[in-house]
PDB file of C-alpha atoms in Angstrom:
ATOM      1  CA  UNK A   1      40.060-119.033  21.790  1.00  0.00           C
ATOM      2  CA  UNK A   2      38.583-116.447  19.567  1.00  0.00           C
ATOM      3  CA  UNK A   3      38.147-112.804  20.478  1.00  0.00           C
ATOM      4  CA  UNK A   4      35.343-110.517  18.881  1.00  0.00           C
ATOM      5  CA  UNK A   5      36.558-106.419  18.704  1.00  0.00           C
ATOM      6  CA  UNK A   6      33.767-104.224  18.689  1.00  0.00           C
ATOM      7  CA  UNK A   7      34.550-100.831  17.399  1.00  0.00           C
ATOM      8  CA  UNK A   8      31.924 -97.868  17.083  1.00  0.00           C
ATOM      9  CA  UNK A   9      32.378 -95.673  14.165  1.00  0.00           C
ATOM     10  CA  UNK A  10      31.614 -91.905  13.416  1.00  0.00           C
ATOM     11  CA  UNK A  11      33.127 -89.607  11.418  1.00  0.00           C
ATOM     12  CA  UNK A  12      36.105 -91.886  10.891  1.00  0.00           C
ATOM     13  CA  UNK A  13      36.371 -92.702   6.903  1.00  0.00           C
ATOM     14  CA  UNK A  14      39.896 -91.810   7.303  1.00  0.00           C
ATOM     15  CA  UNK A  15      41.176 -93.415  10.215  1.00  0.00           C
ATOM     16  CA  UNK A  16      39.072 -96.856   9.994  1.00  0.00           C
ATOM     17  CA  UNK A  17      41.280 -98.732   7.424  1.00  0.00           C
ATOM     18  CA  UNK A  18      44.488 -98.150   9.200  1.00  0.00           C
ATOM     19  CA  UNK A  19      43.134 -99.130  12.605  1.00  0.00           C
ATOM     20  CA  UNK A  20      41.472-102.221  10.806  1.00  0.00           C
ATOM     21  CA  UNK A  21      45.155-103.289   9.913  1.00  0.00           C
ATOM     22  CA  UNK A  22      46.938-102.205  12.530  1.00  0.00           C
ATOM     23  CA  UNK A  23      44.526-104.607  14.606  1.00  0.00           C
ATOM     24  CA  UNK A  24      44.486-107.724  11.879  1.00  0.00           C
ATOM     25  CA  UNK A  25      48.542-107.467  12.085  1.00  0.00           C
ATOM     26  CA  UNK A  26      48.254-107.628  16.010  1.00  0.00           C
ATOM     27  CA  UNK A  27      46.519-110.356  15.787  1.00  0.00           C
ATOM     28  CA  UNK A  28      48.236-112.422  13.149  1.00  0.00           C
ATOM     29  CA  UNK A  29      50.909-112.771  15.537  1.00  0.00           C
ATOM     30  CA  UNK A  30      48.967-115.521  17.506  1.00  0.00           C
ATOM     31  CA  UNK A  31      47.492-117.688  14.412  1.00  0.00           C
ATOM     32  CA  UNK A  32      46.372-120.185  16.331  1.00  0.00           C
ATOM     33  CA  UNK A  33      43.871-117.390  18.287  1.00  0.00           C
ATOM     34  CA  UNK A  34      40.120-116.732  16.356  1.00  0.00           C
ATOM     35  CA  UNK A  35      38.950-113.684  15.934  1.00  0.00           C
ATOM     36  CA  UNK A  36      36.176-111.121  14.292  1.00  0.00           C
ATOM     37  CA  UNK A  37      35.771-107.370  14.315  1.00  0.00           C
ATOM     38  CA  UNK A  38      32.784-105.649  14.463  1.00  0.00           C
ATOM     39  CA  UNK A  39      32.179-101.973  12.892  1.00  0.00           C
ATOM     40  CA  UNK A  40      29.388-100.062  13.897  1.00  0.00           C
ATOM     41  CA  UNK A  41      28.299 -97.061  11.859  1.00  0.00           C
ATOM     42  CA  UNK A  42      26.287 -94.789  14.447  1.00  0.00           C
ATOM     43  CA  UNK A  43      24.709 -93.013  11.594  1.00  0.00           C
ATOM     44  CA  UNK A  44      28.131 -91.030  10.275  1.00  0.00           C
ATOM     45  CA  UNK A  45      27.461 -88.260   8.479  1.00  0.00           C
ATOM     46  CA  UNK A  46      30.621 -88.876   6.451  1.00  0.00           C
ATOM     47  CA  UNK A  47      31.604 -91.959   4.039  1.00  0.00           C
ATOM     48  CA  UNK A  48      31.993 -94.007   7.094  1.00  0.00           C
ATOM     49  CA  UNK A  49      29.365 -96.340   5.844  1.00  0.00           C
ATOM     50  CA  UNK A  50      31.374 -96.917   2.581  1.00  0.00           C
ATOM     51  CA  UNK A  51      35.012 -97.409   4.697  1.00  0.00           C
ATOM     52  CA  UNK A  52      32.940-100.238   6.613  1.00  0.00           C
ATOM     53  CA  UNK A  53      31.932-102.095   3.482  1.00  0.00           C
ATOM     54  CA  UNK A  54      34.713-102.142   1.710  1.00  0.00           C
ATOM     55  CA  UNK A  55      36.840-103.677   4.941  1.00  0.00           C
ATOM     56  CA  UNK A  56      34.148-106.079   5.251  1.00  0.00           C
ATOM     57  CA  UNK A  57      34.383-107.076   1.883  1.00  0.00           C
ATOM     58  CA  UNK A  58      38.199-107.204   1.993  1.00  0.00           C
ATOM     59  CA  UNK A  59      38.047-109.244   4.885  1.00  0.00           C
ATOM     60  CA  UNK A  60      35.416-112.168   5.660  1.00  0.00           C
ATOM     61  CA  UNK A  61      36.405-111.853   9.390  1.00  0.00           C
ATOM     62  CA  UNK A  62      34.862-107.609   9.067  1.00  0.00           C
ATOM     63  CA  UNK A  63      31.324-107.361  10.088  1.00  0.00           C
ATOM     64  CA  UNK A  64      29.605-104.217   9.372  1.00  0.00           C
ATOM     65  CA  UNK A  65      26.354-102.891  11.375  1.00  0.00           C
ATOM     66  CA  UNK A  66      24.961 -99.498  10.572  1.00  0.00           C
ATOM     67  CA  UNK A  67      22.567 -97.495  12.896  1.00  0.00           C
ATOM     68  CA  UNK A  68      19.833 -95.774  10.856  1.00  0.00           C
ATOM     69  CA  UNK A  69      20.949 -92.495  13.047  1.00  0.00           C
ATOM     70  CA  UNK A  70      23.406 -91.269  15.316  1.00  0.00           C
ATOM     71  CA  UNK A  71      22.268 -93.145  18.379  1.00  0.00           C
ATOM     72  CA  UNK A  72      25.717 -91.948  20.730  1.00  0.00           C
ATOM     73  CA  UNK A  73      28.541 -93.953  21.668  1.00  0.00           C
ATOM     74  CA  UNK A  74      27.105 -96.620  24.152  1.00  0.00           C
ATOM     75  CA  UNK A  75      23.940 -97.508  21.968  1.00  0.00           C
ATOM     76  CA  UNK A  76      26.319 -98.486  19.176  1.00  0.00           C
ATOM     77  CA  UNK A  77      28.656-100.481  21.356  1.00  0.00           C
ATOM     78  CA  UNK A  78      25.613-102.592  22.571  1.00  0.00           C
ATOM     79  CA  UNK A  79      24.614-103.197  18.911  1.00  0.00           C
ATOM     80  CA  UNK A  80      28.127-104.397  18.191  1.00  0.00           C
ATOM     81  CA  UNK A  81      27.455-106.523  21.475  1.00  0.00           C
ATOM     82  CA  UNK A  82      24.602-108.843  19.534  1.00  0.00           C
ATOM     83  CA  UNK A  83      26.587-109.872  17.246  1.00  0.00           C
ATOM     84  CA  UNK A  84      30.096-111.063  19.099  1.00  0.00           C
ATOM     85  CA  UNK A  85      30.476-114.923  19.012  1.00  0.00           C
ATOM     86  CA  UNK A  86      34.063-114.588  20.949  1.00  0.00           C
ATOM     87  CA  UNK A  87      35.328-115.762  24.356  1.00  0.00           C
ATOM     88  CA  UNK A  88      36.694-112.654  24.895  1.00  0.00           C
ATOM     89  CA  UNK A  89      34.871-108.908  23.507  1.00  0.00           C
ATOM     90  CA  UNK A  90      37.637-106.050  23.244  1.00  0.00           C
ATOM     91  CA  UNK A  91      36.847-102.691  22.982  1.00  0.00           C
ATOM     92  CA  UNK A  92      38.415 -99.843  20.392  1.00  0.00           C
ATOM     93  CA  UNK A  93      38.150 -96.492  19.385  1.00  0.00           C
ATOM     94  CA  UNK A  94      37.994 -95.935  15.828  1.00  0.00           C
ATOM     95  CA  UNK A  95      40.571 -92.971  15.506  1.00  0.00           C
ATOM     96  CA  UNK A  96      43.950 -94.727  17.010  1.00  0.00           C
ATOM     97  CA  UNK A  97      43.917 -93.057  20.098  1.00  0.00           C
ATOM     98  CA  UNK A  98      43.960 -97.010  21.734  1.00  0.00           C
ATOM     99  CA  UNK A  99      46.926 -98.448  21.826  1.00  0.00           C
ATOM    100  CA  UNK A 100      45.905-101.977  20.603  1.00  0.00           C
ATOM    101  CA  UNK A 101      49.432-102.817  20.323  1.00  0.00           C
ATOM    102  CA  UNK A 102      48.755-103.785  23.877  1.00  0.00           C
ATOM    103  CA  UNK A 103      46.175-106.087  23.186  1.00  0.00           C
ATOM    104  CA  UNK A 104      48.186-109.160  24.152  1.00  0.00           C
ATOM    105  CA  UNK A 105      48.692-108.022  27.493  1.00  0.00           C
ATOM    106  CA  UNK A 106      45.309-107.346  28.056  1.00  0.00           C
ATOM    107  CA  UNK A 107      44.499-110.708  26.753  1.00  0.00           C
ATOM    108  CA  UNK A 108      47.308-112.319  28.930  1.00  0.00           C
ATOM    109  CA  UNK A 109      46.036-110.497  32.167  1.00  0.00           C
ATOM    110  CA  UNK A 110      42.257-111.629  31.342  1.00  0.00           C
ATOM    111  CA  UNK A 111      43.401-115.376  31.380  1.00  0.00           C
ATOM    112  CA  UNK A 112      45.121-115.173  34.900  1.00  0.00           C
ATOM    113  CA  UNK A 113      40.996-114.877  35.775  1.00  0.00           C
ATOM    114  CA  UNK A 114      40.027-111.684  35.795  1.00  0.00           C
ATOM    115  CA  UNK A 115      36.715-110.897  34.346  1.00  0.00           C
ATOM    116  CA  UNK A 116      37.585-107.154  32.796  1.00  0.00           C
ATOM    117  CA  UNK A 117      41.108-105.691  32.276  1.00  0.00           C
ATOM    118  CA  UNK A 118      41.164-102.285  31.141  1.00  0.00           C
ATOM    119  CA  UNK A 119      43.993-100.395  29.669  1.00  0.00           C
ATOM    120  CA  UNK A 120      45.509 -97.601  32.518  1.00  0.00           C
ATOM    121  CA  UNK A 121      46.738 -94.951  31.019  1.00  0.00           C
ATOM    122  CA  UNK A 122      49.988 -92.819  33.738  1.00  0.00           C
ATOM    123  CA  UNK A 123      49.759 -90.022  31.357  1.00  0.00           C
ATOM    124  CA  UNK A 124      46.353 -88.874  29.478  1.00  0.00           C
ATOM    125  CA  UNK A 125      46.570 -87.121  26.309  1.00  0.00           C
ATOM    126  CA  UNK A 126      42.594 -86.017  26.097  1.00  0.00           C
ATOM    127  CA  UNK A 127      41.777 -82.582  25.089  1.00  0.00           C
ATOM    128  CA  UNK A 128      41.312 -80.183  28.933  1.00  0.00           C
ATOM    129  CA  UNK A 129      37.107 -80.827  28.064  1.00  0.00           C
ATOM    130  CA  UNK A 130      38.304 -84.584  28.005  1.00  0.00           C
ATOM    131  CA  UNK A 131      40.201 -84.443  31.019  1.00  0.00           C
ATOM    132  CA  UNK A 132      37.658 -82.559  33.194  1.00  0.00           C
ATOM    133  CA  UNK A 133      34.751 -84.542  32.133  1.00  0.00           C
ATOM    134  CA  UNK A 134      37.035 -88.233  32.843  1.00  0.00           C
ATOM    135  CA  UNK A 135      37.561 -86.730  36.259  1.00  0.00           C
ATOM    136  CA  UNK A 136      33.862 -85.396  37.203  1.00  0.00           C
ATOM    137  CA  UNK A 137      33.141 -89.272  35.606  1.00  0.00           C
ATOM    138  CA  UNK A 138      35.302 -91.392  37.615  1.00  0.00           C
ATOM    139  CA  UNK A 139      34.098 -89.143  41.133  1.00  0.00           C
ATOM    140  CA  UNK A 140      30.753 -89.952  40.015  1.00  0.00           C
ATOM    141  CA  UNK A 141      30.511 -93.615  39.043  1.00  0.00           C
ATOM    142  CA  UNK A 142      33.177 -94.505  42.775  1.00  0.00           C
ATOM    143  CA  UNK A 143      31.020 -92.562  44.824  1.00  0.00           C
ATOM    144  CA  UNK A 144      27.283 -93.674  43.063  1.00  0.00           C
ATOM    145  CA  UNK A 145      28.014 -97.143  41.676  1.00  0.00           C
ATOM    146  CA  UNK A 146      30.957 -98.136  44.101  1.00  0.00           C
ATOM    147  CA  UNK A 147      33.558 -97.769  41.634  1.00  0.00           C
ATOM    148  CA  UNK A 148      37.400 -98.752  43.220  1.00  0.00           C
ATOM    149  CA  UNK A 149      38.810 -95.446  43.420  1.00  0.00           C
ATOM    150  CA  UNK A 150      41.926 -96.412  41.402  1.00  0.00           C
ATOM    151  CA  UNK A 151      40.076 -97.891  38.308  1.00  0.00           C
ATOM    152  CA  UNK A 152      40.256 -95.706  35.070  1.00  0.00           C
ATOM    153  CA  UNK A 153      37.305 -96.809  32.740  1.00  0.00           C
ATOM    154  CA  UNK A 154      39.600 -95.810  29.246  1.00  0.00           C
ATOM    155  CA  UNK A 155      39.370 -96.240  25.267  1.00  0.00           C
ATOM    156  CA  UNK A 156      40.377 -99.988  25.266  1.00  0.00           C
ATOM    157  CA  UNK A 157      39.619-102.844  27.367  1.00  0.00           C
ATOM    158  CA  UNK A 158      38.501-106.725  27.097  1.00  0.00           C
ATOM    159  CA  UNK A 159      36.021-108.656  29.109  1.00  0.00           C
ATOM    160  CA  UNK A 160      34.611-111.773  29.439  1.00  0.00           C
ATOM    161  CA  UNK A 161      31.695-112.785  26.965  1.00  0.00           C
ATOM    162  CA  UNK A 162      29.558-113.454  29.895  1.00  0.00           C
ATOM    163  CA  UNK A 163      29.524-109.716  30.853  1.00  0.00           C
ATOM    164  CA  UNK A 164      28.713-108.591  27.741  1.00  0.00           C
ATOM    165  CA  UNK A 165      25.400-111.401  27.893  1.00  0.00           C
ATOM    166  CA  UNK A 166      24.387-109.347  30.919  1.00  0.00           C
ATOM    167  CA  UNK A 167      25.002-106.380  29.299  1.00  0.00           C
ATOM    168  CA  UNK A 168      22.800-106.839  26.323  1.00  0.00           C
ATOM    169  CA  UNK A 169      19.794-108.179  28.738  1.00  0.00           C
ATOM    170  CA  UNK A 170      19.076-104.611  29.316  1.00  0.00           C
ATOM    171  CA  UNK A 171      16.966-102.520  27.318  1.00  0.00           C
ATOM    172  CA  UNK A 172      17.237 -99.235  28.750  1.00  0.00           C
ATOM    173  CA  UNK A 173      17.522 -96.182  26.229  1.00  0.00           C
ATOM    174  CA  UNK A 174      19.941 -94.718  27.934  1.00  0.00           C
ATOM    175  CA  UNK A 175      23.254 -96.965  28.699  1.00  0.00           C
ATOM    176  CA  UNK A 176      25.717 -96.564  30.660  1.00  0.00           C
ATOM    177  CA  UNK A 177      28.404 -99.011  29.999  1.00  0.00           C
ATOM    178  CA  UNK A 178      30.362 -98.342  33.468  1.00  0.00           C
ATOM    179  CA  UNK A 179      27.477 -99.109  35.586  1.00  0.00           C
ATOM    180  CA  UNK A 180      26.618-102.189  33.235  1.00  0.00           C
ATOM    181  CA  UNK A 181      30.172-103.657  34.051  1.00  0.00           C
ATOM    182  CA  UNK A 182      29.727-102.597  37.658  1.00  0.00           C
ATOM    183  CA  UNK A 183      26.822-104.288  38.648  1.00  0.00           C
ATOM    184  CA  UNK A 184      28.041-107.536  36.816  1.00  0.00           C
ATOM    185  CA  UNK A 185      31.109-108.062  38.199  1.00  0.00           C
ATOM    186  CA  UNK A 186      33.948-106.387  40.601  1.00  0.00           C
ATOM    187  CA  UNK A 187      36.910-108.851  39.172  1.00  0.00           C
ATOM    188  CA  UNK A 188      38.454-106.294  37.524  1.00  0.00           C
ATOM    189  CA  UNK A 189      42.111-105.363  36.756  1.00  0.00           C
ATOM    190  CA  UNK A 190      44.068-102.876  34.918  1.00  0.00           C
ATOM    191  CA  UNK A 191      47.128-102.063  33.054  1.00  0.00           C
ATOM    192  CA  UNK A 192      49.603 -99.554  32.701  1.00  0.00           C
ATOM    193  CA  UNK A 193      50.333 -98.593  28.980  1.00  0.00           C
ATOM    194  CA  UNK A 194      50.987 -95.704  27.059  1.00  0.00           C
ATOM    195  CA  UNK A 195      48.414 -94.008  25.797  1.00  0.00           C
ATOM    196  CA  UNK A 196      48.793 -92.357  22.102  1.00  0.00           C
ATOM    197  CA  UNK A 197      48.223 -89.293  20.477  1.00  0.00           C
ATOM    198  CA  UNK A 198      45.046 -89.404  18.134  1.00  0.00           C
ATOM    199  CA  UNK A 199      46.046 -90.406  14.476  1.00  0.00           C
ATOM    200  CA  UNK A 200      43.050 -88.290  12.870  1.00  0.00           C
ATOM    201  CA  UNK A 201      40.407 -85.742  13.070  1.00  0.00           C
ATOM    202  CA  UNK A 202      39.536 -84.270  16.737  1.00  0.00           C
ATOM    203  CA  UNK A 203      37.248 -86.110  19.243  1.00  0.00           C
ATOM    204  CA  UNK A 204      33.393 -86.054  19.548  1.00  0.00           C
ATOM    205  CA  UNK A 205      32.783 -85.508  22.540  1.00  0.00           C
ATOM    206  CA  UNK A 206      31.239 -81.777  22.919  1.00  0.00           C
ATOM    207  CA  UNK A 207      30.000 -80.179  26.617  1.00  0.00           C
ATOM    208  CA  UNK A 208      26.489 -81.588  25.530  1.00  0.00           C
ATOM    209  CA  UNK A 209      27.269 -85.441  24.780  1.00  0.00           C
ATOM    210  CA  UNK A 210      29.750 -85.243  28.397  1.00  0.00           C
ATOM    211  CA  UNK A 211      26.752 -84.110  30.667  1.00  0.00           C
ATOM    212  CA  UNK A 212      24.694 -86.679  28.812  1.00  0.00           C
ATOM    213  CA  UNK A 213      26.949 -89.315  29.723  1.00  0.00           C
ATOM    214  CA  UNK A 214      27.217 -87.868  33.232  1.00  0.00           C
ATOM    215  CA  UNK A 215      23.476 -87.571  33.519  1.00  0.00           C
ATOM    216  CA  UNK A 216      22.767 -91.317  32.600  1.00  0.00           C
ATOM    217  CA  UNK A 217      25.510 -92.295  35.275  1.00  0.00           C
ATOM    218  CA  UNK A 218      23.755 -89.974  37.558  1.00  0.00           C
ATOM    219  CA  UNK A 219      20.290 -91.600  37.337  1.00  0.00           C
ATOM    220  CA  UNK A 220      20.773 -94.885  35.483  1.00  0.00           C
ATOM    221  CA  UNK A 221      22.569 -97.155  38.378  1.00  0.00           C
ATOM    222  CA  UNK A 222      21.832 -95.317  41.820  1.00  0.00           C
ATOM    223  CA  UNK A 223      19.098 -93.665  44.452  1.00  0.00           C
ATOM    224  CA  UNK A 224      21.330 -92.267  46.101  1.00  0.00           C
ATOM    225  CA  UNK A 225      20.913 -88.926  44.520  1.00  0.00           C
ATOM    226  CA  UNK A 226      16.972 -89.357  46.304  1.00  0.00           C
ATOM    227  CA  UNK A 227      18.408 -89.909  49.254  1.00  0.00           C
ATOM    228  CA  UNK A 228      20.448 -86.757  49.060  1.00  0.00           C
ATOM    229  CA  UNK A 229      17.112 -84.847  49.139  1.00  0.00           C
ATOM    230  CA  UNK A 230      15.630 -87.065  51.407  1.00  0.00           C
ATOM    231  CA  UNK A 231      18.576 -86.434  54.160  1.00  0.00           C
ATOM    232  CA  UNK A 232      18.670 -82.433  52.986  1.00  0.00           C
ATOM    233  CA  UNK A 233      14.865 -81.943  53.592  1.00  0.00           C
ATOM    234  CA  UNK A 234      15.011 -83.754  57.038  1.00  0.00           C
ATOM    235  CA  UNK A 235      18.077 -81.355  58.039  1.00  0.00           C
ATOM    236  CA  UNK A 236      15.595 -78.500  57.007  1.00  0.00           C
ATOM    237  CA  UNK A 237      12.718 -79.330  58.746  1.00  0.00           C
ATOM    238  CA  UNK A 238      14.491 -80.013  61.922  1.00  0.00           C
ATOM    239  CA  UNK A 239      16.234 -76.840  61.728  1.00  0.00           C
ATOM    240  CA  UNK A 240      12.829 -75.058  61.507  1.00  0.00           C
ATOM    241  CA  UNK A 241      11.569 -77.358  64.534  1.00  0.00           C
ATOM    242  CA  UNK A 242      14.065 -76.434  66.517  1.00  0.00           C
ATOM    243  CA  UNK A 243      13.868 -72.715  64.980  1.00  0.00           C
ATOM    244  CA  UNK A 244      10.145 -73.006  65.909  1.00  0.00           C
ATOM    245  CA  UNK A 245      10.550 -74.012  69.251  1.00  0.00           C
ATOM    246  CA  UNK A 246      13.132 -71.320  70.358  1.00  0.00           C
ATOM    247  CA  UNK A 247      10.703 -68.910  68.640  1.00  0.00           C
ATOM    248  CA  UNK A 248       8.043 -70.521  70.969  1.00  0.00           C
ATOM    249  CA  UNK A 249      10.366 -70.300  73.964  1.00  0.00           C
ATOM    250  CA  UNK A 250      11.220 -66.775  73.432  1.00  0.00           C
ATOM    251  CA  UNK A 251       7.878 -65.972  73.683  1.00  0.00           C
ATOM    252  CA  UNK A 252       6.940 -67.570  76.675  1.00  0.00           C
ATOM    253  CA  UNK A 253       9.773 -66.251  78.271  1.00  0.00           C
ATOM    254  CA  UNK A 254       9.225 -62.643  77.068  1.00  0.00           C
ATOM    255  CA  UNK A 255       4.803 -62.219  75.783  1.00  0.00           C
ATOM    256  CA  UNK A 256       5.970 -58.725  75.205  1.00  0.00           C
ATOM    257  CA  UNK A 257       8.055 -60.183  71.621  1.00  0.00           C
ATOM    258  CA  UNK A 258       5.394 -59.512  68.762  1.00  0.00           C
ATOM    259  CA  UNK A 259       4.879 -62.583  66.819  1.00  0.00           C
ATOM    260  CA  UNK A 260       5.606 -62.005  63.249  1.00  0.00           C
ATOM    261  CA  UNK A 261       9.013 -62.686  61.071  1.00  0.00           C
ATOM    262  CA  UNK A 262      10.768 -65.481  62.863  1.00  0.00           C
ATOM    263  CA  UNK A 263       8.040 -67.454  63.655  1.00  0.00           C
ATOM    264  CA  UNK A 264       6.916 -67.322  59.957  1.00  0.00           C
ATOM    265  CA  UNK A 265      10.259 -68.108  58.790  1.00  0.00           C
ATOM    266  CA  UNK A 266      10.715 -70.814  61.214  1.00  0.00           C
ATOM    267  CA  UNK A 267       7.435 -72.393  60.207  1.00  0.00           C
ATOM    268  CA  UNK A 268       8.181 -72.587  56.534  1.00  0.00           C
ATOM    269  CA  UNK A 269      11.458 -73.788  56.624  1.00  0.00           C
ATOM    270  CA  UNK A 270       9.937 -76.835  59.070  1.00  0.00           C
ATOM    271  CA  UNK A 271       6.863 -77.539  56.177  1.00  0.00           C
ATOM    272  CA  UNK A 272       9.052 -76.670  53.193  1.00  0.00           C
ATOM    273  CA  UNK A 273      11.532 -79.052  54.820  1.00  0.00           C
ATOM    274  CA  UNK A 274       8.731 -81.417  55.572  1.00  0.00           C
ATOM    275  CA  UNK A 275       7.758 -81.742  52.308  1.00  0.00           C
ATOM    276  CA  UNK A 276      11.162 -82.501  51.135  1.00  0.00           C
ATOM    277  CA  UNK A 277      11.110 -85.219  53.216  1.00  0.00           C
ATOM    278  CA  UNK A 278       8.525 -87.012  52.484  1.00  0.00           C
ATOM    279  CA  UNK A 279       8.954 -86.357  48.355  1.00  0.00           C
ATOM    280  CA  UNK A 280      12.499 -88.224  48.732  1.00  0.00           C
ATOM    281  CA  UNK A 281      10.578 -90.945  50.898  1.00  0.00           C
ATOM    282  CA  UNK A 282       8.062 -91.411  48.300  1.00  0.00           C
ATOM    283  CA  UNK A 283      11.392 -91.473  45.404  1.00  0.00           C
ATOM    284  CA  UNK A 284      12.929 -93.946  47.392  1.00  0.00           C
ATOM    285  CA  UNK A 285      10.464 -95.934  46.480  1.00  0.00           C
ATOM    286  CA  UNK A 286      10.333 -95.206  42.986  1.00  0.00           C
ATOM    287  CA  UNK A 287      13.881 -95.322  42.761  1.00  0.00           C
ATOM    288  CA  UNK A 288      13.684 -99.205  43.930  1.00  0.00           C
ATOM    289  CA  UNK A 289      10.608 -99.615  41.394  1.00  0.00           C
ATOM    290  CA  UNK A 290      12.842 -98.277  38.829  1.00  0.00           C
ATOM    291  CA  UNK A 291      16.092-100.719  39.544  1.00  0.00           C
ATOM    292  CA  UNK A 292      13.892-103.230  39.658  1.00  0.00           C
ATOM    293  CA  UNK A 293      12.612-102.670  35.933  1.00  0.00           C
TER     294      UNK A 293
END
């Protein structure tokens, strides 16, 4: 067996060499299991670069990558991704916030035949912005990309190597890991375990980068925000039929009403609605041309 770690790196010259260890100790206590870690360098303004090279030269079983810019989170995971040889690819955060003291356990739960175990964390120490944008995430990917309800996508997980060959096959510039897993497999599993405090530094993640990461969930795996428009304009425009027709009615019943405000209103929502309609129909379709490619 031999497990690859993939860990994407900014900002974290301080904290890289002790999670290095802490992870090469972990692992030391199966010697008969393989392994390599992979540090990406998404284009750290700080020594970062310099932390990676000197691990990797410390250690022939270190790979460094570096980004020639800051390319976010998910791009530098699936550059990691190209270069794991491993049964098994493991995912870490680079400030020891993941509790990779664990790792066995995920790696036991993996070989009962599971194709992705993540790490489930009872009590979350993220920042309130953290928290908030986790929650608004997890609604999002269960109700767009069929996520099971009770699944936490965390800081540390492991998966099969055959995921992370699907994974790689796609070349859209905007990734979404989540979705990636989703649409390759459902075999997943988690486990309980402590989450930790973070070792160093504060996290990354502003306002900006979380609706980025919710906007790429929101368009990258699903139509069915088109077909939220699609249903909302049909609603519309048979509200303004039916306003239309009572309008109509009223004034058969009663020539004397003048013609005027209602009917106009009634009229526009029924074409405005129209046209709603018929723009979701036509995104439908370019929502399927778009899965497709």
């Amino acid at each position: 067996m031999k497990i690859s770690i993939v860990i994407p790196c900014y900002k974290s010259s301080k904290s890289l060499s002790y999670v290095v260890c802490e992870i090469v100790n972990i692992l030391q206590i199966r010697p008969a299991v393989d392994y390599e870690i992979i540090l990406v360098n998404d284009g750290s303004p700080d020594d970062t670069y310099s932390a990676i090279s000197n691990l990797s030269s410390e250690n022939i079983k270190v790979k460094g990558i570096s980004l020639a810019m800051n390319f976010g989170q998910a791009a530098a995971m699936i550059a990691g991704y190209h270069f794991t040889t491993g049964d098994y690819v493991v995912h870490v955060d680079d400030d020891g916030q993941s509790p990779v003291n664990n790792l066995w356990k995920l790696v036991d739960k993996i070989e009962e035949g599971f194709d992705i175990v993540f790490s489930q964390y009872p009590r979350k120490k993220n920042s309130l912005l953290q928290k908030i944008g986790t929650g608004i995430n997890n609604w999002m990917t269960s109700y767009l990309i069929n996520k099971p309800k009770d699944l936490y996508f965390g800081n540390f997980w492991i998966c099969r190597k055959f995921v992370i060959d699907e994974v790689i096959k796609c070349k859209n510039p905007y990734p979404y890991i989540a979705g990636f897993f989703l649409k390759t497999t459902l075999n997943i599993k988690g486990v309980l375990m402590e989450q930790r405090e973070r070792k160093y530094g504060k996290t990354n993640y502003t306002f900006k980068k979380m609706f980025s990461l919710w906007l790429n969930g929101f368009t990258a795996f699903s139509i069915k925000p088109l077909r939220i428009a699609t249903g909302f304009g049909f609603i519309c425009s048979l509200a303004g039929f039916f306003a239309m027709s009572y309008t109509v009615f009223l004034k058969i019943e009663n020539p004397e009403i003048p013609a005027g405000y209602s009917s106009l209103i009634a009229t526009i929502l029924f074409i405005g609605g129209m046209l709603m309609f018929m723009l979701g129909m036509i995104g439908e379709y370019v929502g399927r041309i778009y899965l497709n490619i």
